[in-house]
Short mmCIF file of C-alpha atoms and ligand atoms in Angstrom, two decimals:
data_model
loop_
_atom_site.label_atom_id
_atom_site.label_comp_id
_atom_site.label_asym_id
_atom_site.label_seq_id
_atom_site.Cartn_x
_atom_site.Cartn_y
_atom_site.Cartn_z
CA UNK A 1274 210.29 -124.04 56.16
CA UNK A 1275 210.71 -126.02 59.73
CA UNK A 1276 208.49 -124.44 62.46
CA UNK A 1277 209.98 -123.84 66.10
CA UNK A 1278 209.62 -127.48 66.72
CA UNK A 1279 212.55 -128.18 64.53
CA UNK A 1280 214.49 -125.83 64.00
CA UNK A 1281 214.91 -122.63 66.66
CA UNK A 1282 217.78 -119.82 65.36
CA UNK A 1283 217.08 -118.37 68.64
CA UNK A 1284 217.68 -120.83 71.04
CA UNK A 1285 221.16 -121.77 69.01
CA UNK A 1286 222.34 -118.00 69.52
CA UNK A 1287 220.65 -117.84 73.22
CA UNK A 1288 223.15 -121.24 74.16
CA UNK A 1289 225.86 -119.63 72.21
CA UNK A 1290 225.76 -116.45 74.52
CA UNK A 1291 225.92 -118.22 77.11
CA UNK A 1292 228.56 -120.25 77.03
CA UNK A 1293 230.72 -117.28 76.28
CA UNK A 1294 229.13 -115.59 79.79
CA UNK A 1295 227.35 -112.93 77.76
CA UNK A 1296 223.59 -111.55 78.47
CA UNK A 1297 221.06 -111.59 75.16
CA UNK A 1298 220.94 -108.03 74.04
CA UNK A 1299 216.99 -107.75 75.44
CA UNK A 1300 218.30 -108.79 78.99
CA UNK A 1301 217.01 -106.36 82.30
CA UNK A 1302 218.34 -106.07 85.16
CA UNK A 1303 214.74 -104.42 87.18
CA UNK A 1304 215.25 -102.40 89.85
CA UNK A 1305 213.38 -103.54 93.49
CA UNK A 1306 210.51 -101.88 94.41
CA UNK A 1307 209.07 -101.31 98.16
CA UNK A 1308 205.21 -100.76 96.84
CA UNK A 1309 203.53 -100.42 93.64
CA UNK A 1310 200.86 -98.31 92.15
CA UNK A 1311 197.35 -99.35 90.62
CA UNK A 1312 195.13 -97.03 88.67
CA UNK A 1313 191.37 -98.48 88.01
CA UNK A 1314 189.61 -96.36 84.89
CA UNK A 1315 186.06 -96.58 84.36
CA UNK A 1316 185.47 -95.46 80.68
CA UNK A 1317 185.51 -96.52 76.94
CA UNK A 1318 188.60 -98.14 75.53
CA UNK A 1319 189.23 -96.45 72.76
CA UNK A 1320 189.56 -92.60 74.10
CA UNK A 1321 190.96 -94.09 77.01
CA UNK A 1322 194.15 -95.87 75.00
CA UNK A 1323 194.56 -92.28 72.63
CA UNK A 1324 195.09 -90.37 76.24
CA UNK A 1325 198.04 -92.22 77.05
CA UNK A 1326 201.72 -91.83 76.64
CA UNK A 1327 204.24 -93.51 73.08
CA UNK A 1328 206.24 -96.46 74.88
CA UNK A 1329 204.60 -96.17 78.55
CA UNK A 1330 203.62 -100.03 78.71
CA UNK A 1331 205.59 -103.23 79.21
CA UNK A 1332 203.18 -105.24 78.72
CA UNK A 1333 199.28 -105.50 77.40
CA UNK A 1334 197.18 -108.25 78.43
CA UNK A 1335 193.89 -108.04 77.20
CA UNK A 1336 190.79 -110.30 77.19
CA UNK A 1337 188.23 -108.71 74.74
CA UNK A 1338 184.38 -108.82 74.04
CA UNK A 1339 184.11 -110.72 71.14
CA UNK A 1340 180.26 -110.55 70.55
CA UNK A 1341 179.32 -113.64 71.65
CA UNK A 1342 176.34 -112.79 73.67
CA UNK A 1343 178.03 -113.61 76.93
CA UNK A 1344 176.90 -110.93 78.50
CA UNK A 1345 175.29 -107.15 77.52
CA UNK A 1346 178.33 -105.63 76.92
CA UNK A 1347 179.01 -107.53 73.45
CA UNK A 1348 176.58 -104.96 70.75
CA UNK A 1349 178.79 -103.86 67.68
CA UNK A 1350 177.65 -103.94 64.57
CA UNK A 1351 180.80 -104.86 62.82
CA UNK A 1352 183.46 -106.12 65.13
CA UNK A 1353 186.61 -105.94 63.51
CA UNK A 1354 185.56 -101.69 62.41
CA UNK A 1355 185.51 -101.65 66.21
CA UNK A 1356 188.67 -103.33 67.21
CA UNK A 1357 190.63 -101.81 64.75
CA UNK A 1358 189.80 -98.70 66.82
CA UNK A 1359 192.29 -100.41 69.65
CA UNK A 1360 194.59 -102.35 68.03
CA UNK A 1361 195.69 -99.38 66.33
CA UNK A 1362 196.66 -97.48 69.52
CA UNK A 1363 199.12 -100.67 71.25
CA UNK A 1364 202.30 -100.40 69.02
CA UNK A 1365 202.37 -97.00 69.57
CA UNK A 1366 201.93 -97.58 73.55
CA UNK A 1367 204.26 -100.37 73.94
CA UNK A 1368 207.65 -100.18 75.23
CA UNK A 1369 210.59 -101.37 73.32
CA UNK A 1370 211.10 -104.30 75.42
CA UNK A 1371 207.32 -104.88 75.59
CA UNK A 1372 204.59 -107.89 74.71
CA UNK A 1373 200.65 -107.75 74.06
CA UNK A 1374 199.01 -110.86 75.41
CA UNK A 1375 195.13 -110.99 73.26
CA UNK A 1376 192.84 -114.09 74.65
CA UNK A 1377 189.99 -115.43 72.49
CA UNK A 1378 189.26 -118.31 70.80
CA UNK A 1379 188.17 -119.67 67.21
CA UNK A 1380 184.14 -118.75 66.66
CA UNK A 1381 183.84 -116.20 63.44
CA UNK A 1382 180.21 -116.47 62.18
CA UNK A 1383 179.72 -113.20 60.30
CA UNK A 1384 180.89 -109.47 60.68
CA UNK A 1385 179.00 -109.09 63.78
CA UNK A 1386 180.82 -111.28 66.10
CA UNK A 1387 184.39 -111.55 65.77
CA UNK A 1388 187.16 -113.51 67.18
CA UNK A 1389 191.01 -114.18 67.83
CA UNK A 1390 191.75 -115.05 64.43
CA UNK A 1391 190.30 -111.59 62.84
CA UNK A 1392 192.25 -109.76 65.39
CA UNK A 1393 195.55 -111.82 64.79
CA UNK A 1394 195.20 -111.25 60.75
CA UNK A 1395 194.19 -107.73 61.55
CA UNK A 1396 197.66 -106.85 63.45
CA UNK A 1397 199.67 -109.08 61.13
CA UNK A 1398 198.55 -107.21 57.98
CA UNK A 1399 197.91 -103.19 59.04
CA UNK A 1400 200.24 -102.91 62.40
CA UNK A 1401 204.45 -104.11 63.09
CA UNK A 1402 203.67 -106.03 66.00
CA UNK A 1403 205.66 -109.26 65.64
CA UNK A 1404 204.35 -112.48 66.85
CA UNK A 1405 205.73 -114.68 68.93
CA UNK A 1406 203.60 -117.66 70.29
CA UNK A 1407 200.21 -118.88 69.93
CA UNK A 1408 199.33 -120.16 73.25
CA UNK A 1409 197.07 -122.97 73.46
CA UNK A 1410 194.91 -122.51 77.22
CA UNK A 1411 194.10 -126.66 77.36
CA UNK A 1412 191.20 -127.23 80.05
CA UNK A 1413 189.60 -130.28 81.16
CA UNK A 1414 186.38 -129.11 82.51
CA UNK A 1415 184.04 -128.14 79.89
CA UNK A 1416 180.51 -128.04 78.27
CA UNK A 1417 179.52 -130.93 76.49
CA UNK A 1418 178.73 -130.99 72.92
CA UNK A 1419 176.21 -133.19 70.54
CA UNK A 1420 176.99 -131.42 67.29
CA UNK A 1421 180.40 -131.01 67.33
CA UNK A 1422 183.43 -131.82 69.54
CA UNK A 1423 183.42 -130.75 73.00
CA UNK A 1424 185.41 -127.65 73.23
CA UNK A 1425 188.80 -128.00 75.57
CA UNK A 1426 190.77 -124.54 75.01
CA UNK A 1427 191.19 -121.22 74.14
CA UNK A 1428 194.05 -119.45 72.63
CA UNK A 1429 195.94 -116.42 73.73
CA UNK A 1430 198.11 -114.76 71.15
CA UNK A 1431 201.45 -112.99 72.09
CA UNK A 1432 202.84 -110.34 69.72
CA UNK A 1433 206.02 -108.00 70.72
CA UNK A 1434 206.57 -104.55 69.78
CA UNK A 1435 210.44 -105.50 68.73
CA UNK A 1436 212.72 -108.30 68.36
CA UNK A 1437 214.22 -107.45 71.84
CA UNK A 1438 210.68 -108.33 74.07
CA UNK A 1439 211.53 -109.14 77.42
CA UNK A 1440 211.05 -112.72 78.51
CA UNK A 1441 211.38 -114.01 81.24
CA UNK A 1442 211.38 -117.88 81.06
CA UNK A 1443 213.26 -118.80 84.51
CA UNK A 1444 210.48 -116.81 85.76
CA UNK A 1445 207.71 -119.67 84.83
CA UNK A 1446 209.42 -122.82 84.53
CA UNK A 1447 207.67 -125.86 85.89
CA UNK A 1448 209.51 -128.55 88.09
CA UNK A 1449 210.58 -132.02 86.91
CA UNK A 1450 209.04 -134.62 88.80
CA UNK A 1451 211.43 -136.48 91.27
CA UNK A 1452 211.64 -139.77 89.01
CA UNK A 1453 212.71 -137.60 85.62
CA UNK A 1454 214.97 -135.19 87.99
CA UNK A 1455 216.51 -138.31 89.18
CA UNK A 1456 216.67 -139.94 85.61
CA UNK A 1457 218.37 -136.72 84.21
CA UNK A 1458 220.93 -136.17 86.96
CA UNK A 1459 222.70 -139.53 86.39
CA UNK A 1460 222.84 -137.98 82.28
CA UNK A 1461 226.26 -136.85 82.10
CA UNK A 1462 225.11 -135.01 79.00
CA UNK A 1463 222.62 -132.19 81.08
CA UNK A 1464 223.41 -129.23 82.92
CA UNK A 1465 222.47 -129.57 86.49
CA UNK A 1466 221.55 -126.37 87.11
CA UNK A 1467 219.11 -126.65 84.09
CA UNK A 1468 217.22 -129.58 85.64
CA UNK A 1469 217.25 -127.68 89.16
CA UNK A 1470 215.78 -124.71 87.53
CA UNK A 1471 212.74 -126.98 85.66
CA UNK A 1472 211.51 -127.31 82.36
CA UNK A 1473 209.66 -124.73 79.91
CA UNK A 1474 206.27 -124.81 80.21
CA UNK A 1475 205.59 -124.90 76.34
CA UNK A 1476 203.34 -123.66 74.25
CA UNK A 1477 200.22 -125.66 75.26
CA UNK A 1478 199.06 -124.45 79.16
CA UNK A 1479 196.74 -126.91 81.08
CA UNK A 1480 195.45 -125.03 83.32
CA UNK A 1481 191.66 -125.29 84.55
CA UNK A 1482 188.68 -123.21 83.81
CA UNK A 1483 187.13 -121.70 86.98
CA UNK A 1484 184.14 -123.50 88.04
CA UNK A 1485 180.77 -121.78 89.10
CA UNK A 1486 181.89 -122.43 92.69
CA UNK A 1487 185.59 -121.58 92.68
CA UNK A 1488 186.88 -119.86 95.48
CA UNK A 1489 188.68 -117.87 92.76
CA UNK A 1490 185.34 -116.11 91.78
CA UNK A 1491 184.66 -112.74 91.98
CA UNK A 1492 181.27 -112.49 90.76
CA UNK A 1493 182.49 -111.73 86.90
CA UNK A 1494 180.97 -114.21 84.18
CA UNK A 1495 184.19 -114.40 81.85
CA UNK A 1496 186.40 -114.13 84.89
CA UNK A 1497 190.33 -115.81 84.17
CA UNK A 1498 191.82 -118.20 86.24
CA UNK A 1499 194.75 -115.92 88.26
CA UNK A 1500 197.32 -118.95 87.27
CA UNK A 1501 196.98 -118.61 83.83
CA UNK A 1502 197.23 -114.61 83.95
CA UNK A 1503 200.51 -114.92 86.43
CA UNK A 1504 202.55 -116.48 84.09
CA UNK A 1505 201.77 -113.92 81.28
CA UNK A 1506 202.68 -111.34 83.97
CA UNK A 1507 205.76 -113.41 85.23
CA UNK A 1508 207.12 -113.57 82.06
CA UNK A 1509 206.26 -110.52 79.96
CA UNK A 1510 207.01 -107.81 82.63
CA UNK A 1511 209.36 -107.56 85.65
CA UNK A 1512 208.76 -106.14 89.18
CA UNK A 1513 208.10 -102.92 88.64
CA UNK A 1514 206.87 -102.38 85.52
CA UNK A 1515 203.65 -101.09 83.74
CA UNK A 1516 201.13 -103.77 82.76
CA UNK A 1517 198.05 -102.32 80.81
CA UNK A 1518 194.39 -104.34 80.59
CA UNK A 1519 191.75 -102.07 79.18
CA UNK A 1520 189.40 -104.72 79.25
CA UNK A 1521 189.66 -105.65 82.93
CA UNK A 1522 186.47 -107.26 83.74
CA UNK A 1523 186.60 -107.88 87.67
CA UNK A 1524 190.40 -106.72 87.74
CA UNK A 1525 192.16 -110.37 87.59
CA UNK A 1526 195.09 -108.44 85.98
CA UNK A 1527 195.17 -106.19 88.63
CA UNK A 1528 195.28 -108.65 91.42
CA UNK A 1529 197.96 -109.84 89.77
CA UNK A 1530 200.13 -107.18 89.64
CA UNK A 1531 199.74 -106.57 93.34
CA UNK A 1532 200.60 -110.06 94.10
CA UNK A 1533 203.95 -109.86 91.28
CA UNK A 1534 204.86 -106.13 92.37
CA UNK A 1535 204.30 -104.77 88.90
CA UNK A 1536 202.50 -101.50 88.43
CA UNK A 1537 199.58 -101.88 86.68
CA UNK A 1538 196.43 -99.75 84.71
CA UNK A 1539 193.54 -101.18 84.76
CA UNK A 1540 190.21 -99.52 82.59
CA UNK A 1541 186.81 -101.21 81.84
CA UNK A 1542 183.75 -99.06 81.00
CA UNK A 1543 181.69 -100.74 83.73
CA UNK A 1544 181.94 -99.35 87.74
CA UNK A 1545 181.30 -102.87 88.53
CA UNK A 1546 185.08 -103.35 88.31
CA UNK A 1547 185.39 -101.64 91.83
CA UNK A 1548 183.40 -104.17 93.50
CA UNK A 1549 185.03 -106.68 91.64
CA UNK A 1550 188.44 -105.76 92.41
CA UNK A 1551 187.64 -105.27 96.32
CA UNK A 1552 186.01 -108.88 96.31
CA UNK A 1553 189.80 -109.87 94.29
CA UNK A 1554 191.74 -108.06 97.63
CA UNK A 1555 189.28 -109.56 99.82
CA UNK A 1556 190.75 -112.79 98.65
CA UNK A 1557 194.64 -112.57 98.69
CA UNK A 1558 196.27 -113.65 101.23
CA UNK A 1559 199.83 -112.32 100.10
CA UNK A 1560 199.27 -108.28 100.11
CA UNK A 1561 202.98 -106.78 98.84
CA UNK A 1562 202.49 -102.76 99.60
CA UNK A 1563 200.51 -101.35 97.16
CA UNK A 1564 198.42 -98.18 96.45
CA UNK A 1565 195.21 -98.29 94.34
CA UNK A 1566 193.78 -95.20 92.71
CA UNK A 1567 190.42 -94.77 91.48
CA UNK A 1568 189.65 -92.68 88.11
CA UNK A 1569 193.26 -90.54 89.38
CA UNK A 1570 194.43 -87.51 86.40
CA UNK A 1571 196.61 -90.13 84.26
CA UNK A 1572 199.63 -87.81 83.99
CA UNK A 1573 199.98 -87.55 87.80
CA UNK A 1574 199.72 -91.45 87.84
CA UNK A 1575 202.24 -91.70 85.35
CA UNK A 1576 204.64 -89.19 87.15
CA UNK A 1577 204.21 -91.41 90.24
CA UNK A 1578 205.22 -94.75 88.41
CA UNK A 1579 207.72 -93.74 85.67
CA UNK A 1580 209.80 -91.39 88.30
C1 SAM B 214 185.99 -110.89 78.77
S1 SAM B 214 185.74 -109.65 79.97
C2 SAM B 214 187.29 -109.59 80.82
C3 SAM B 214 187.37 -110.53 82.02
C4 SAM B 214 188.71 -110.46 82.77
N1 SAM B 214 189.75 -111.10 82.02
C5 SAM B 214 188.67 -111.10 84.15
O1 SAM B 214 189.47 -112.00 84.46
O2 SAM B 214 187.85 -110.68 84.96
C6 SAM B 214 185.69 -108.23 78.95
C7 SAM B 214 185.37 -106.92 79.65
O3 SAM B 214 185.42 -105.88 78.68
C8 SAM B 214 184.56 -104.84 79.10
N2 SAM B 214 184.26 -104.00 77.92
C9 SAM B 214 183.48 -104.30 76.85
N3 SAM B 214 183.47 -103.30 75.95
C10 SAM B 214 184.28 -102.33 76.47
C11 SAM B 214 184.69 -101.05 76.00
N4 SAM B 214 184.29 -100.57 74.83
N5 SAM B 214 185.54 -100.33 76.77
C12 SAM B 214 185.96 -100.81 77.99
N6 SAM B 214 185.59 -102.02 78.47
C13 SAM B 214 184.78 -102.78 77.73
C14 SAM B 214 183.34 -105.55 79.68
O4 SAM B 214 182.67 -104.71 80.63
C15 SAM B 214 183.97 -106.82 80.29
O5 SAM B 214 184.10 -106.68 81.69
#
């Protein structure tokens, strides 16, 4: 069997449709919003997750402890008995249209720490989430390494709820440079509008790490880089939509959302995330109008978003 490299049903049928003017059946047309709501929960995951709504989220974006010893909060005795705990709430949470964006990497050593690869076998064998792309984070700054090779990425693994996920590629394309825009142009054989619009940024994201003295930082030791989060949220959701993260850390998602006018619900179990996130707002300098709500009763926050 070909993989996506080769051969790509979708794409066929997606060129088809639109040559004969017609939208793909998972197409939205979002509605504008003038400010957007943010709701910052300070509790466990799991009874957080069971409190909220069937098909309430449009998209998930999660970056999980994975025992490592990174940092205290990483102490379970058998990680994958404890993440089943959470992957079996986000089917049942996700919208139709809606995505689940998990980050980790490749580092199983033993039932105690776990790692992307558990989770991804986990949801492929006990849950109906569908994947979609394995997403290969490629950075250039990096510890070195005497014992093996130096490690350059991390992975981030994208499952949908349906076959009719929302994606928004236009949203995230990356320019041609001026020689290849020039180069295609005079190629009778390519839309013009195509080049204008830029290419798809694939399946492999260089994008780098934040250094000790970013100006990104927030004070967060496993804090993500704002550009690679962005295009998740580009993509995955649309203005006005709910994005979840219930493992927020200093509220990157959050920030986010602010800055992409999506709604967004943000939980960790540390308060931390409250200094975090102020030291985030501190830093934009694009502030759509937004509201941010601290611990607020869920259904109320809901009613206020979903109206
Ligand atoms: C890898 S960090 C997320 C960093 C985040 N992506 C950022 O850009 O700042 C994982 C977070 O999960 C939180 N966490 C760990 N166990 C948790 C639990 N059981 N419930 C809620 N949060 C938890 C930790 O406090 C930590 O901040």
């Amino acid at each position: 069997m070909p993989n996506k490299s080769h051969f790509n049903k979708g794409h066929i049928t997606i060129n088809r449709l639109r040559k004969e003017g017609q939208a793909h059946s998972a197409h939205l047309t979002a509605k504008p919003v003038t400010q957007t709501y943010h709701a910052i929960f300070t509790e466990d995951s799991v009874p957080f997750l069971k409190k909220l709504p069937d098909a309430s989220v449009q998209l998930i974006l999660i970056d999980p402890p994975y025992n490592i010893d990174l940092a205290h909060w990483d102490t379970y005795e058998n990680y994958l008995d404890w993440a089943k705990q959470w992957l079996d709430q986000l089917y049942r949470i996700l919208s139709d249209t809606g995505s689940l964006v998990i980050f980790g990497g490749f580092q199983y050593q033993d039932l105690k720490k776990g790692d992307l690869l558990e989770i991804l076998h986990y949801t492929r064998h006990h849950t109906p989430l569908r994947f979609v792309n394995l997403i290969i984070w490629y950075y250039k700054n990096g510890m070195s390494a005497h014992r093996f090779f130096a490690n350059r990425h991390e992975e981030a693994v994208w499952l949908s709820k349906t076959n009719k996920y929302y994606f928004d590629l236009d949203a995230v394309r990356t320019p041609f440079d001026e020689q290849t825009k020039k180069l295609y142009q005079k190629d009778k054989r390519l839309n013009p509008q195509s080049i204008e619009k830029g290419k798809n940024p694939t399946n492999v994201w260089e994008i780098g790490r934040l250094n000790g003295n970013s100006t990104e930082r927030v004070g967060h030791p496993t804090q993500k880089p704002t550009q690679l989060i962005r295009r998740f949220v580009r993509a995955l959701s649309y203005e006005g939509s709910l994005v979840l993260d219930f493992f927020a850390g200093s509220g990157t998602t959050a920030r986010v959302c602010i800055e992409e006018n999506r709604h967004s619900l943000i939980n960790d179990s540390s308060p931390e995330i409250n200094n975090f996130l102020k030291a985030h707002l501190d830093k934009m300098t694009v502030k759509p109008p937004h509201q941010i709500f601290h611990n607020p009763v869920l259904e109320n926050f809901l009613e206020l978003i979903l109206q």
